[in-house]
Amino acid sequence: MVPASPVGAAERPAGPDTARAGAGAEPAAPARGPQTAEAEQTTRTERTTGAAKAATRRTNTRTVPVVFVHGHEGSAQQWQSQAKRFSSNGYPDRLLYAFEYNTRVPTDDHAVAGLEEFVDGVRARTGAPRVDVIAHSRGTRVLHRYLSVPERAAEVRKYVNLDGASSAERPGGVPTLAIWGSAQPNGSIGGAVNVHTTDQGHTETATSARSFAHIHTFLRGRAPATEKVLPEPPGQVEIAGRAVHFPLNSGLAGRLEVWRLDPATGARADRRPRHVVRTGADGAFGPLDVNGRHTYELVLVRPGERVNHFYPEPFERSDRFVRLLVSAPGGVADRADACPGHTSVTVVRNREWWADTAAPDADRLELNGVQVLNPAVSPASRQILGVFAFDRDCDGISHTEAPLPPFDRIPFLTATDLHLPASPAADGTITVTQTMRGTGGERRTLAVRNWPSDSDTVSVLFKDYTDTAFGSTR
């Protein structure tokens, strides 16, 4: 997601962490311990009329649908964690939505028109007169245009602007919370609740528990009971989502297989898959029951295409926004060399990989024990979310000291030259281990199979949080 260009950006006030509330301001977000002024500063300038406050009191916030709008090269993946946090706090899943659009189109006309149709559909489906909207990065640019039409603004109860567009006034006059991260450290929206968390990554502002606390408090009028994704009973977990072309967000029709795995080796644990279903023209699948204690492989099979293998962390809670991203023809994945002798692995996490922060708290990513992140490959300034590891030129030699072109120029992506031997039967194991910054050294390992890269792709999907979940290691 490319950061939206600030419009009328104002300097962030200096001084200690403060919360200044005007008449009728929304309740302050819960305290999170000492913060530096640079790390987090909340400024409240929101004013509401008595009539508006009365209308808010009459609204049962548990019946207000919440719509998420992603940013550039984004999808509903950036909504997965927050949707599960809302659900963990008792918010009905039937009221949580994500609007997706093609971010290859340089203008926003199609997104604005599509969002209008989408919101109308949500209102008709739920019977709610208004919705709450959360937008990130380029999505905030879409929302500023969307809310500029009074008739559309009247259908939005509250708006959350995540590290994107600035403005002199609240878009459409809608009550607004604006959270600013490292991409827009001086962002500001006049008359809004402005929260500066400049020690968060650009995408982290959309996915973090820290942001969720502010969002929940703003939308619901009280702090969340928990900021964690709480596990459900393992036998009650379901998943649903879409298989899509990245970054078009167009659906992929095909056969989807869901296999239970041996978590230690990545080998399939059963003779038959747990599920075999067809994805629709929109790529949709599910809901499918899974066990929250088990590890799974999701396999997308399409005629004449490479087989796509996805290895997520265990689903400790139902997730209706699973996204299986496949690079569109002519897309970035075509620049990764493919041959029968090596496995190509893409590792995705919707919290930036920062390899140049102070040791020992930098992010680490190891494939078969080889650390592939360093300040050149994954500096904080590049806001890396996806790491491609493949054998450049198929020469059997690894060079992990520098990023590979053209990935070093593509937003949110990087690549490293790493030889991971493949076998025709994919009977070998590749271990993928992350150590996430800010967790005190907590490690998570997923085991995958060594599929040949000329016929198969491998994607490893790490969560952007480390709440206690099955399958974690320390």
Coordinates of C-alpha atoms in Angstrom, one line a residue:
M1 CA 0.0 0.0 0.0
V2 CA 1.6 3.2 -1.2
P3 CA 1.1 6.0 1.3
A4 CA -1.5 8.6 0.1
S5 CA -0.1 12.1 -0.5
P6 CA -0.9 14.4 2.4
V7 CA -3.2 17.2 1.6
G8 CA -2.7 20.2 3.8
A9 CA -0.6 18.3 6.3
A10 CA 0.0 20.2 9.5
E11 CA 2.9 19.9 11.9
R12 CA 2.3 17.6 14.9
P13 CA 2.2 19.5 18.2
A14 CA 5.2 19.0 20.4
G15 CA 5.2 18.2 24.1
P16 CA 4.3 15.3 26.3
D17 CA 1.6 12.8 25.6
T18 CA -1.7 14.7 26.0
A19 CA -5.4 14.2 25.4
R20 CA -7.4 17.4 25.0
A21 CA -11.1 17.0 24.7
G22 CA -13.5 19.6 23.6
A23 CA -17.3 19.6 24.3
G24 CA -18.8 16.4 23.1
A25 CA -15.5 14.8 22.2
E26 CA -15.4 11.0 21.9
P27 CA -14.0 9.2 25.0
A28 CA -10.2 9.0 25.1
A29 CA -8.4 5.8 24.1
P30 CA -7.1 3.7 27.0
A31 CA -3.7 4.5 28.4
R32 CA -0.9 2.2 27.3
G33 CA 1.8 3.1 29.7
P34 CA 4.5 5.8 29.2
Q35 CA 5.0 7.1 25.7
T36 CA 7.4 9.6 24.3
A37 CA 5.9 12.6 22.5
E38 CA 7.3 11.3 19.3
A39 CA 5.8 7.9 19.8
E40 CA 2.2 8.9 20.5
Q41 CA 0.4 12.1 20.9
T42 CA -3.4 12.5 20.9
T43 CA -5.1 15.8 20.1
R44 CA -8.8 16.0 20.4
T45 CA -10.5 18.9 18.7
E46 CA -13.8 17.2 17.7
R47 CA -16.9 19.2 18.4
T48 CA -20.5 17.9 18.0
T49 CA -23.8 19.6 18.4
G50 CA -26.4 18.6 20.9
A51 CA -28.5 17.1 18.2
A52 CA -25.6 15.1 16.9
K53 CA -24.8 13.8 20.4
A54 CA -28.4 12.8 20.9
A55 CA -28.5 10.9 17.6
T56 CA -25.3 9.1 18.6
R57 CA -26.9 8.1 21.9
R58 CA -29.9 6.7 20.1
T59 CA -27.7 4.5 17.9
N60 CA -26.9 1.0 19.1
T61 CA -23.3 0.6 18.1
R62 CA -23.6 -3.2 18.1
T63 CA -25.9 -2.9 15.0
V64 CA -23.7 -0.6 13.0
P65 CA -21.8 -2.4 10.1
V66 CA -18.1 -1.7 9.9
V67 CA -16.6 -1.4 6.4
F68 CA -12.8 -1.6 5.8
V69 CA -11.2 0.0 2.7
H70 CA -7.6 -1.1 2.0
G71 CA -4.8 0.9 0.4
H72 CA -2.5 0.5 -2.6
E73 CA -1.6 -3.1 -3.4
G74 CA -3.8 -4.0 -0.5
S75 CA -6.8 -6.3 0.2
A76 CA -8.9 -7.6 3.0
Q77 CA -5.7 -9.2 4.4
Q78 CA -5.1 -5.9 6.2
W79 CA -8.5 -6.3 7.9
Q80 CA -8.1 -9.9 9.1
S81 CA -6.6 -9.2 12.5
Q82 CA -8.9 -6.2 13.4
A83 CA -12.0 -8.1 12.3
K84 CA -11.0 -11.0 14.7
R85 CA -10.4 -8.5 17.5
F86 CA -13.9 -7.0 17.0
S87 CA -15.3 -10.5 17.0
S88 CA -13.3 -11.3 20.2
N89 CA -15.0 -8.3 21.8
G90 CA -18.5 -9.6 20.9
Y91 CA -19.1 -7.7 17.7
P92 CA -21.2 -9.8 15.3
D93 CA -19.3 -11.2 12.3
R94 CA -22.2 -10.5 10.1
L95 CA -21.6 -6.7 10.5
L96 CA -17.9 -6.8 9.5
Y97 CA -17.1 -6.1 5.8
A98 CA -14.2 -5.3 3.5
F99 CA -14.4 -3.4 0.2
E100 CA -11.7 -4.4 -2.3
Y101 CA -10.8 -2.8 -5.6
N102 CA -8.1 -2.9 -8.3
T103 CA -5.2 -0.7 -7.2
R104 CA -3.4 -1.0 -10.6
V105 CA -5.8 1.7 -11.9
P106 CA -4.1 5.0 -11.1
T107 CA -7.3 7.0 -10.6
D108 CA -9.9 6.5 -7.9
D109 CA -13.1 6.9 -9.9
H110 CA -13.7 3.1 -10.0
A111 CA -13.1 2.7 -6.3
V112 CA -15.4 5.5 -5.3
A113 CA -18.2 4.2 -7.6
G114 CA -17.6 0.7 -6.3
L115 CA -17.7 1.7 -2.7
E116 CA -21.0 3.5 -3.2
E117 CA -22.6 0.4 -4.5
F118 CA -20.9 -1.7 -1.8
V119 CA -22.2 0.5 1.1
D120 CA -25.7 0.5 -0.4
G121 CA -25.5 -3.3 -0.5
V122 CA -24.3 -3.5 3.2
R123 CA -27.1 -1.2 4.3
A124 CA -29.7 -3.2 2.4
R125 CA -28.4 -6.5 3.7
T126 CA -28.2 -5.4 7.4
G127 CA -31.1 -2.9 7.5
A128 CA -28.7 -0.4 9.1
P129 CA -29.3 3.3 8.0
R130 CA -25.6 4.1 8.4
V131 CA -22.2 2.4 8.5
D132 CA -18.8 3.1 10.1
V133 CA -15.9 3.1 7.7
I134 CA -12.2 2.4 8.3
A135 CA -9.8 3.3 5.5
H136 CA -6.0 2.8 5.2
S137 CA -3.4 4.6 3.0
R138 CA -4.8 5.1 -0.5
G139 CA -8.2 4.0 0.8
T140 CA -8.3 7.3 2.8
R141 CA -8.0 9.2 -0.5
V142 CA -10.9 7.2 -1.8
L143 CA -12.9 8.1 1.3
H144 CA -12.1 11.8 1.2
R145 CA -13.7 11.8 -2.3
Y146 CA -16.5 9.6 -1.3
L147 CA -17.5 11.7 1.7
S148 CA -17.3 14.9 -0.3
V149 CA -20.9 14.2 -1.5
P150 CA -23.3 15.1 1.3
E151 CA -25.7 12.2 0.4
R152 CA -23.0 9.7 0.8
A153 CA -21.6 11.3 3.9
A154 CA -25.0 11.1 5.5
E155 CA -24.8 7.3 5.3
V156 CA -21.5 7.2 7.3
R157 CA -21.8 7.5 11.1
K158 CA -18.1 7.6 11.9
Y159 CA -14.9 7.5 9.9
V160 CA -11.4 6.2 10.8
N161 CA -8.5 7.5 8.6
L162 CA -5.3 5.4 8.9
D163 CA -2.0 6.9 7.9
G164 CA -3.2 8.4 4.7
A165 CA -4.7 11.7 3.5
S166 CA -4.7 14.9 5.6
S167 CA -7.3 17.7 5.3
A168 CA -8.2 21.0 6.9
E169 CA -11.6 19.7 7.9
R170 CA -13.3 16.4 8.7
P171 CA -14.2 14.7 5.4
G172 CA -17.9 15.4 4.8
G173 CA -18.2 16.7 8.3
V174 CA -18.3 13.1 9.6
P175 CA -16.9 12.4 13.1
T176 CA -13.3 11.3 12.4
L177 CA -10.5 9.5 14.1
A178 CA -7.1 9.8 12.3
I179 CA -4.2 7.6 13.3
W180 CA -0.8 8.5 11.9
G181 CA 2.2 6.3 11.6
S182 CA 5.7 6.4 10.2
A183 CA 4.6 7.2 6.7
Q184 CA 2.7 10.3 7.6
P185 CA 4.3 11.5 10.9
N186 CA 3.0 15.1 10.5
G187 CA -0.5 14.2 9.2
S188 CA -3.5 16.0 10.5
I189 CA -7.2 16.3 9.9
G190 CA -8.8 19.5 11.3
G191 CA -11.6 18.9 13.8
A192 CA -10.8 15.2 14.1
V193 CA -9.3 13.0 16.9
N194 CA -5.7 12.9 15.7
V195 CA -3.5 10.1 17.2
H196 CA 0.2 10.1 16.3
T197 CA 2.0 6.7 16.6
T198 CA 5.1 7.4 14.6
D199 CA 6.9 4.4 15.9
Q200 CA 4.4 2.2 14.1
G201 CA 4.9 1.1 10.5
H202 CA 2.6 2.3 7.8
T203 CA 0.6 -1.0 7.5
E204 CA 1.0 -1.6 11.2
T205 CA -1.3 1.4 11.9
A206 CA -4.0 -0.7 10.2
T207 CA -3.4 -4.0 11.8
S208 CA -2.0 -3.5 15.3
A209 CA -3.6 -4.1 18.7
R210 CA -2.5 -0.6 19.6
S211 CA -4.5 1.0 16.8
F212 CA -7.5 -1.3 17.5
A213 CA -7.7 0.1 21.1
H214 CA -8.2 3.6 19.6
I215 CA -10.5 2.4 16.9
H216 CA -12.8 0.4 19.2
T217 CA -13.0 3.3 21.7
F218 CA -13.8 5.8 19.0
L219 CA -16.5 3.6 17.3
R220 CA -18.0 1.9 20.3
G221 CA -17.6 4.7 22.9
R222 CA -15.6 2.5 25.3
A223 CA -12.3 0.7 25.5
P224 CA -12.3 -2.9 24.3
A225 CA -12.5 -5.7 26.8
T226 CA -9.5 -7.2 25.1
E227 CA -7.0 -6.1 22.5
K228 CA -6.1 -9.7 21.7
V229 CA -7.4 -12.2 19.2
L230 CA -9.0 -14.8 21.6
P231 CA -9.1 -18.4 20.6
E232 CA -12.4 -20.1 20.0
P233 CA -13.1 -23.8 21.0
P234 CA -11.0 -25.6 18.3
G235 CA -14.0 -27.5 16.9
Q236 CA -16.0 -24.3 16.3
V237 CA -13.5 -22.6 14.0
E238 CA -14.5 -21.8 10.4
I239 CA -12.6 -20.0 7.6
A240 CA -13.9 -18.2 4.5
G241 CA -12.4 -15.9 2.0
R242 CA -11.3 -15.4 -1.6
A243 CA -8.5 -16.5 -4.0
V244 CA -7.6 -13.4 -6.0
H245 CA -5.1 -12.0 -8.5
F246 CA -2.7 -9.5 -6.7
P247 CA -3.0 -6.5 -6.8
L248 CA -6.1 -6.5 -9.0
N249 CA -8.3 -8.2 -6.4
S250 CA -10.1 -10.1 -9.2
G251 CA -11.4 -13.5 -8.3
L252 CA -9.8 -16.8 -9.3
A253 CA -11.9 -19.8 -10.1
G254 CA -10.3 -23.2 -9.4
R255 CA -10.2 -26.2 -7.1
L256 CA -9.3 -25.5 -3.5
E257 CA -8.0 -28.3 -1.3
V258 CA -7.5 -28.0 2.5
W259 CA -5.0 -30.5 3.9
R260 CA -4.2 -31.1 7.6
L261 CA -0.4 -31.1 8.1
D262 CA 2.2 -32.6 10.4
P263 CA 3.4 -29.3 11.9
A264 CA 6.9 -30.5 12.4
T265 CA 7.5 -31.5 8.7
G266 CA 4.8 -29.8 6.7
A267 CA 3.9 -33.2 5.3
R268 CA 0.2 -34.0 4.7
A269 CA -1.2 -35.9 7.7
D270 CA -4.1 -37.6 6.0
R271 CA -4.6 -39.6 2.8
R272 CA -7.4 -37.2 1.7
P273 CA -7.9 -33.5 2.1
R274 CA -10.2 -32.2 4.7
H275 CA -12.1 -30.2 2.1
V276 CA -12.2 -30.0 -1.7
V277 CA -14.3 -27.2 -3.0
R278 CA -14.6 -25.0 -6.1
T279 CA -14.0 -21.3 -5.8
G280 CA -16.5 -19.1 -7.6
A281 CA -15.9 -16.7 -10.3
D282 CA -15.2 -14.1 -7.6
G283 CA -12.7 -16.5 -6.0
A284 CA -15.0 -17.0 -2.9
F285 CA -14.9 -20.0 -0.7
G286 CA -16.3 -21.2 2.6
P287 CA -17.2 -21.2 5.3
L288 CA -15.1 -24.3 5.9
D289 CA -14.7 -26.0 9.2
V290 CA -11.1 -26.4 10.5
N291 CA -9.6 -27.3 13.9
G292 CA -8.0 -24.4 15.7
R293 CA -5.3 -26.7 17.0
H294 CA -4.2 -28.0 13.6
T295 CA -1.9 -26.6 10.9
Y296 CA -3.2 -26.6 7.3
E297 CA -2.1 -26.2 3.8
L298 CA -4.5 -24.5 1.3
V299 CA -3.9 -25.5 -2.3
L300 CA -5.3 -23.7 -5.3
V301 CA -5.3 -25.8 -8.5
R302 CA -6.1 -24.2 -11.9
P303 CA -5.8 -25.8 -15.4
G304 CA -2.6 -24.8 -17.1
E305 CA -1.2 -22.8 -14.1
R306 CA 1.3 -23.5 -11.4
V307 CA -0.2 -25.0 -8.3
N308 CA -0.3 -22.5 -5.5
H309 CA 0.4 -23.8 -2.0
F310 CA -0.4 -21.5 1.0
Y311 CA 0.9 -22.3 4.5
P312 CA -0.8 -20.1 7.2
E313 CA -0.4 -20.2 10.9
P314 CA -3.1 -22.2 12.7
F315 CA -6.5 -20.6 12.7
E316 CA -7.2 -20.1 16.4
R317 CA -10.4 -18.2 15.7
S318 CA -12.9 -18.1 12.8
D319 CA -11.6 -15.9 10.0
R320 CA -13.9 -14.8 7.1
F321 CA -11.3 -12.6 5.4
V322 CA -8.7 -15.2 4.3
R323 CA -7.0 -14.0 1.1
L324 CA -5.0 -16.3 -1.2
L325 CA -3.0 -13.9 -3.3
V326 CA -1.7 -15.0 -6.6
S327 CA 0.4 -12.7 -8.7
A328 CA -1.4 -11.6 -11.9
P329 CA 0.1 -12.6 -15.3
G330 CA 3.0 -10.3 -16.1
G331 CA 3.1 -9.4 -12.4
V332 CA 6.0 -9.4 -9.9
A333 CA 6.2 -13.1 -9.4
D334 CA 7.1 -13.6 -13.1
R335 CA 10.4 -11.9 -12.2
A336 CA 11.4 -14.7 -9.8
D337 CA 13.5 -17.4 -11.5
A338 CA 11.8 -20.8 -11.6
C339 CA 13.3 -24.2 -12.3
P340 CA 12.8 -27.8 -11.1
G341 CA 15.8 -27.8 -8.8
H342 CA 14.8 -25.2 -6.3
T343 CA 11.8 -24.1 -4.2
S344 CA 10.7 -20.5 -4.4
V345 CA 9.1 -19.2 -1.1
T346 CA 7.2 -16.0 -0.5
V347 CA 6.7 -14.9 3.1
V348 CA 4.0 -12.4 3.9
R349 CA 3.2 -10.6 7.2
N350 CA 1.0 -7.5 7.5
R351 CA 3.4 -5.9 9.9
E352 CA 6.5 -4.4 8.4
W353 CA 9.8 -6.4 8.5
W354 CA 12.3 -4.0 10.0
A355 CA 15.8 -5.4 10.0
D356 CA 17.7 -2.2 10.8
T357 CA 16.2 -1.5 14.2
A358 CA 18.4 -1.7 17.3
A359 CA 19.6 -5.2 18.1
P360 CA 18.4 -7.5 19.6
D361 CA 14.9 -6.4 18.7
A362 CA 15.2 -6.3 14.9
D363 CA 12.9 -8.6 12.9
R364 CA 14.5 -11.9 11.9
L365 CA 13.4 -14.3 9.2
E366 CA 15.2 -17.7 8.7
L367 CA 14.6 -20.2 6.0
N368 CA 16.3 -23.6 6.8
G369 CA 18.3 -21.7 9.4
V370 CA 19.6 -19.0 7.0
Q371 CA 18.8 -15.4 8.1
V372 CA 17.6 -13.6 5.0
L373 CA 16.8 -10.1 6.5
N374 CA 19.4 -7.4 6.9
P375 CA 19.4 -3.6 6.7
A376 CA 19.9 -3.7 2.9
V377 CA 17.2 -6.3 2.2
S378 CA 14.5 -5.0 4.6
P379 CA 15.1 -1.5 6.0
A380 CA 12.3 0.2 7.9
S381 CA 12.1 2.9 5.3
R382 CA 10.9 0.5 2.6
Q383 CA 8.0 -0.8 4.7
I384 CA 8.4 -4.4 3.6
L385 CA 5.5 -6.8 3.9
G386 CA 6.4 -9.6 1.4
V387 CA 9.8 -11.3 1.1
F388 CA 10.6 -13.4 -2.0
A389 CA 13.3 -16.1 -1.6
F390 CA 14.4 -17.8 -4.8
D391 CA 17.6 -19.1 -6.6
R392 CA 18.5 -16.3 -9.0
D393 CA 19.7 -17.7 -12.3
C394 CA 19.0 -21.2 -10.9
D395 CA 22.7 -21.6 -10.2
G396 CA 22.5 -23.3 -6.9
I397 CA 24.4 -20.4 -5.2
S398 CA 22.9 -18.1 -2.5
H399 CA 23.6 -14.4 -2.2
T400 CA 21.5 -12.9 0.7
E401 CA 23.5 -9.8 1.4
A402 CA 21.6 -7.5 -1.0
P403 CA 18.0 -7.2 -2.4
L404 CA 17.3 -8.4 -5.9
P405 CA 16.1 -6.1 -8.6
P406 CA 13.4 -5.2 -9.5
F407 CA 11.9 -6.2 -6.1
D408 CA 14.1 -3.5 -4.5
R409 CA 12.0 -0.9 -6.3
I410 CA 8.6 -2.3 -5.8
P411 CA 6.6 -0.9 -2.8
F412 CA 6.3 -3.3 0.2
L413 CA 8.3 -6.1 -1.5
T414 CA 11.9 -7.3 -1.4
A415 CA 13.7 -10.4 -2.6
T416 CA 16.8 -12.4 -1.7
D417 CA 18.9 -15.0 -3.6
L418 CA 18.5 -18.2 -1.7
H419 CA 18.9 -21.7 -3.0
L420 CA 16.4 -24.1 -1.4
P421 CA 16.8 -27.5 -3.0
A422 CA 13.5 -29.0 -4.3
S423 CA 12.5 -32.6 -5.0
P424 CA 10.1 -33.9 -7.6
A425 CA 7.9 -35.5 -5.0
A426 CA 8.2 -32.5 -2.6
D427 CA 9.3 -35.0 0.1
G428 CA 11.7 -32.6 1.9
T429 CA 11.0 -30.0 4.6
I430 CA 11.8 -26.3 4.6
T431 CA 11.5 -24.5 7.9
V432 CA 10.5 -20.9 8.0
T433 CA 11.0 -19.1 11.3
Q434 CA 10.2 -15.5 12.2
T435 CA 11.3 -13.6 15.3
M436 CA 9.0 -10.5 15.5
R437 CA 10.4 -7.2 16.8
G438 CA 8.9 -6.0 20.1
T439 CA 8.0 -9.5 21.4
G440 CA 11.0 -10.2 23.5
G441 CA 12.4 -12.8 21.0
E442 CA 9.3 -14.9 20.4
R443 CA 9.8 -17.3 17.5
R444 CA 7.2 -18.8 15.2
T445 CA 8.1 -21.7 12.9
L446 CA 6.1 -23.1 10.0
A447 CA 7.3 -26.1 8.1
V448 CA 6.5 -26.4 4.3
R449 CA 7.4 -28.8 1.6
N450 CA 10.1 -28.3 -1.0
W451 CA 7.9 -28.0 -4.1
P452 CA 9.7 -27.4 -7.5
S453 CA 9.4 -23.8 -8.5
D454 CA 8.7 -24.5 -12.1
S455 CA 5.4 -26.2 -11.3
D456 CA 4.5 -24.9 -7.9
T457 CA 4.5 -21.7 -5.8
V458 CA 4.8 -21.6 -2.0
S459 CA 3.5 -18.8 0.2
V460 CA 4.0 -18.7 4.0
L461 CA 1.5 -16.5 5.8
F462 CA 2.5 -15.2 9.2
K463 CA 0.1 -13.4 11.5
D464 CA 0.9 -9.8 12.4
Y465 CA 0.5 -10.4 16.1
T466 CA 1.8 -13.0 18.6
D467 CA -1.1 -13.5 20.9
T468 CA -1.0 -17.0 22.4
A469 CA -2.0 -19.5 19.8
F470 CA -1.5 -23.1 19.0
G471 CA 1.7 -23.8 17.0
S472 CA 3.9 -21.1 18.5
T473 CA 7.3 -21.7 19.9
R474 CA 9.7 -19.8 22.1

